[in-house]
Coordinates of N, CA and C in Angstrom, one line a residue:
X874 N 0.8 -1.1 0.2 CA 0.2 0.1 0.0 C 0.6 1.1 0.2
X875 N 0.6 2.1 -1.0 CA 1.1 3.6 -0.9 C 1.2 4.2 0.4
X876 N 2.4 4.8 0.6 CA 2.3 5.9 1.6 C 1.6 7.0 1.2
X877 N 0.6 7.6 2.0 CA -0.3 8.5 2.0 C 0.2 9.9 2.5
X878 N 0.5 10.8 1.9 CA 1.0 12.0 2.5 C -0.2 13.2 2.3
X879 N -0.2 14.2 3.0 CA -0.8 15.4 2.8 C -0.2 16.4 2.0
X880 N -1.1 16.5 0.9 CA -0.5 17.6 -0.3 C -0.8 18.8 0.1
X881 N -2.2 19.1 0.7 CA -2.7 20.7 1.1 C -3.4 20.3 2.4
X882 N -2.4 21.2 3.4 CA -2.8 21.0 4.7 C -4.4 21.8 5.0
X883 N -4.6 22.0 6.6 CA -5.7 22.5 6.9 C -5.3 24.3 6.9
X884 N -6.3 24.8 7.0 CA -6.2 26.6 7.2 C -7.0 27.1 8.2
X885 N -6.3 27.8 9.1 CA -7.2 28.5 10.3 C -8.1 29.1 10.0
X886 N -9.4 28.8 10.9 CA -10.6 29.5 10.2 C -11.1 30.6 11.7
X887 N -11.9 31.5 11.3 CA -12.4 32.1 12.4 C -13.9 32.3 12.0
X888 N -14.7 31.7 12.8 CA -16.3 32.0 12.5 C -17.2 32.4 13.7
X889 N -18.2 32.9 13.6 CA -19.0 33.3 14.7 C -19.9 32.1 15.2
X890 N -20.3 32.2 16.8 CA -21.1 31.1 17.2 C -22.4 31.0 16.3
X891 N -22.7 29.7 16.2 CA -23.8 29.5 15.4 C -23.8 29.1 14.1
X892 N -22.3 29.2 13.6 CA -22.2 29.3 12.2 C -21.7 27.8 11.9
X893 N -22.0 27.4 10.6 CA -21.0 26.2 10.2 C -19.5 26.1 9.9
X894 N -18.6 25.9 10.2 CA -17.2 25.7 9.9 C -16.6 24.5 8.9
X895 N -16.3 24.7 7.8 CA -15.6 23.7 7.0 C -14.1 23.5 7.0
X896 N -13.5 22.5 7.0 CA -12.0 22.4 6.7 C -12.1 21.1 5.7
X897 N -10.7 21.7 5.1 CA -10.3 20.5 3.9 C -8.9 20.3 4.0
X898 N -8.6 18.9 3.7 CA -7.1 18.4 3.8 C -7.0 17.5 2.4
X899 N -6.2 17.9 1.6 CA -5.8 17.0 0.5 C -4.5 16.0 0.7
X900 N -5.0 14.8 0.3 CA -4.1 13.9 0.5 C -3.3 13.3 -1.0
X901 N -2.4 12.7 -0.8 CA -1.8 12.3 -2.3 C -2.3 11.0 -3.1
X902 N -3.1 10.3 -2.1 CA -3.7 8.9 -3.0 C -5.2 8.9 -2.7
X903 N -6.0 8.5 -3.5 CA -7.4 7.9 -3.3 C -7.6 6.9 -2.1
X904 N -8.9 6.8 -1.7 CA -9.0 5.8 -0.6 C -8.0 5.5 0.5
X905 N -7.5 6.5 1.1 CA -6.6 6.4 2.3 C -7.2 5.8 3.3
X906 N -6.7 5.1 3.9 CA -7.2 4.6 5.4 C -6.5 5.1 6.1
X907 N -6.8 4.6 7.4 CA -6.1 5.2 8.8 C -6.2 6.7 8.7
X908 N -7.4 7.1 8.7 CA -7.5 8.7 8.8 C -8.6 9.1 9.8
X909 N -7.8 9.9 10.4 CA -8.7 10.5 11.7 C -9.0 12.1 11.8
X910 N -9.9 12.6 12.3 CA -10.3 14.0 12.6 C -10.6 13.9 14.1
X911 N -9.7 15.3 14.5 CA -9.9 15.3 16.0 C -10.0 17.1 16.5
X912 N -10.8 17.2 17.4 CA -11.0 18.5 18.1 C -10.3 18.3 19.4
X913 N -9.4 19.5 19.6 CA -8.7 19.4 21.0 C -8.5 17.8 21.4
X914 N -7.9 17.0 20.8 CA -7.4 15.8 21.1 C -8.7 14.8 21.3
X915 N -10.0 15.0 20.8 CA -10.9 14.2 20.9 C -11.2 13.7 19.5
X916 N -11.2 12.5 19.2 CA -11.7 12.1 18.0 C -13.3 12.3 17.4
X917 N -13.0 12.7 16.4 CA -14.6 13.1 16.0 C -15.2 11.9 14.9
X918 N -16.5 11.7 15.4 CA -17.4 10.7 14.4 C -18.1 11.5 13.5
X919 N -18.7 10.9 12.5 CA -19.7 11.5 11.7 C -21.0 11.6 12.3
X920 N -21.5 12.5 12.5 CA -22.9 12.5 13.0 C -23.5 14.1 12.6
X921 N -24.9 14.2 13.6 CA -25.6 15.3 13.3 C -24.5 16.6 13.2
X922 N -23.6 16.7 14.2 CA -22.8 17.8 14.4 C -21.5 17.9 13.7
X923 N -21.4 16.9 13.4 CA -19.6 16.6 12.5 C -20.2 16.0 11.1
X924 N -19.9 16.7 10.0 CA -20.0 16.2 8.7 C -18.9 15.7 8.0
X925 N -18.4 14.4 8.1 CA -17.0 13.8 7.6 C -17.3 13.2 6.4
X926 N -16.4 13.9 5.0 CA -16.7 13.2 3.9 C -15.6 13.2 3.2
X927 N -15.5 12.8 1.8 CA -14.2 12.8 1.0 C -14.8 13.2 -0.2
X928 N -14.3 14.0 -1.1 CA -14.5 14.6 -2.4 C -13.4 14.3 -3.4
X929 N -13.7 13.7 -4.7 CA -12.6 13.2 -5.7 C -11.9 12.2 -5.0
X930 N -12.1 11.4 -3.8 CA -11.1 10.7 -3.4 C -10.0 10.7 -2.6
X931 N -9.8 12.0 -2.6 CA -8.5 12.8 -2.2 C -8.8 13.9 -1.1
X932 N -9.9 14.4 -1.5 CA -9.9 15.7 -0.6 C -11.0 15.4 0.9
X933 N -10.5 15.4 2.0 CA -11.1 14.9 3.2 C -11.8 16.0 3.6
X934 N -12.9 16.4 3.9 CA -13.7 17.5 4.7 C -14.4 17.3 6.0
X935 N -14.4 18.0 6.7 CA -14.9 18.0 8.0 C -15.7 19.6 8.1
X936 N -17.2 19.1 8.3 CA -17.8 20.2 8.6 C -18.6 20.3 9.8
X937 N -18.3 21.1 10.8 CA -18.7 21.3 12.1 C -19.9 22.2 12.2
X938 N -21.2 21.8 12.6 CA -22.4 22.5 12.6 C -22.7 23.3 13.7
X939 N -23.2 24.5 13.5 CA -23.7 25.4 14.3 C -23.0 25.4 15.6
X940 N -21.4 25.7 15.4 CA -20.2 26.1 16.5 C -20.7 26.5 17.5
X941 N -20.0 26.6 19.0 CA -20.2 27.1 20.1 C -19.0 27.5 20.5
X942 N -18.7 27.9 21.5 CA -17.8 28.7 22.3 C -16.8 26.9 22.8
X943 N -17.7 26.0 22.9 CA -16.8 24.8 23.4 C -16.2 24.4 22.2
X944 N -16.3 24.8 21.0 CA -15.8 23.9 19.8 C -14.4 24.9 19.6
X945 N -13.9 25.8 20.4 CA -12.8 26.6 20.0 C -11.4 25.5 20.4
X946 N -10.7 25.5 19.4 CA -9.3 24.7 19.9 C -8.6 24.2 18.6
X947 N -7.9 23.4 18.8 CA -7.1 23.1 17.5 C -7.7 21.7 16.7
X948 N -8.1 22.0 15.5 CA -8.5 20.8 14.6 C -7.4 20.1 14.0
X949 N -7.5 18.6 14.3 CA -6.3 18.1 13.9 C -6.9 16.7 12.7
X950 N -6.3 16.7 11.5 CA -6.1 15.8 10.4 C -5.1 15.1 10.5
X951 N -5.2 13.4 10.2 CA -4.2 12.5 10.4 C -4.5 11.7 9.5
X952 N -3.5 11.3 8.6 CA -3.4 10.0 7.8 C -2.2 9.2 8.0
X953 N -2.2 8.1 8.7 CA -1.0 7.6 9.0 C -0.1 8.2 9.8
X954 N 1.2 8.2 9.5 CA 2.1 9.2 10.2 C 1.9 10.9 10.3
X955 N 1.1 11.2 9.2 CA 1.0 12.7 8.9 C 0.0 13.4 9.5
X956 N 0.2 14.5 10.1 CA -0.6 15.5 10.7 C -0.7 16.8 10.1
X957 N -1.8 17.4 9.9 CA -1.8 18.8 9.8 C -3.2 19.3 10.7
X958 N -2.5 20.7 11.2 CA -3.6 21.1 12.2 C -3.9 22.6 11.8
X959 N -5.1 23.2 12.6 CA -5.5 24.4 12.2 C -6.2 25.0 13.5

C-alpha cells in the first residue's frame, strides 16, 4: 500500500457562534485508510454535528455544524504518520 501524504493542509478559520465551519485536507492517494479527525485531541465521528466526507477520493472534509464556544481549539487531520492542524 502506498504511503499516503498530505498534499494540502488545513487552514486556520475564524467563525461566529452558531455558524458552520468547513475544513479541507488533500491527500496524495485515493481511498486513504487510517484517517482521523480530532478537535482538541478528541476523535470526531460522523454525526449530526460533525459531517465527515471525502470529495474526488483525495479531499477529506470536516464540517462542524452550529459551532459554540466549546468548539474553540485545534482541529487535527491525521493520515498514517502525517498530521495537519488548524
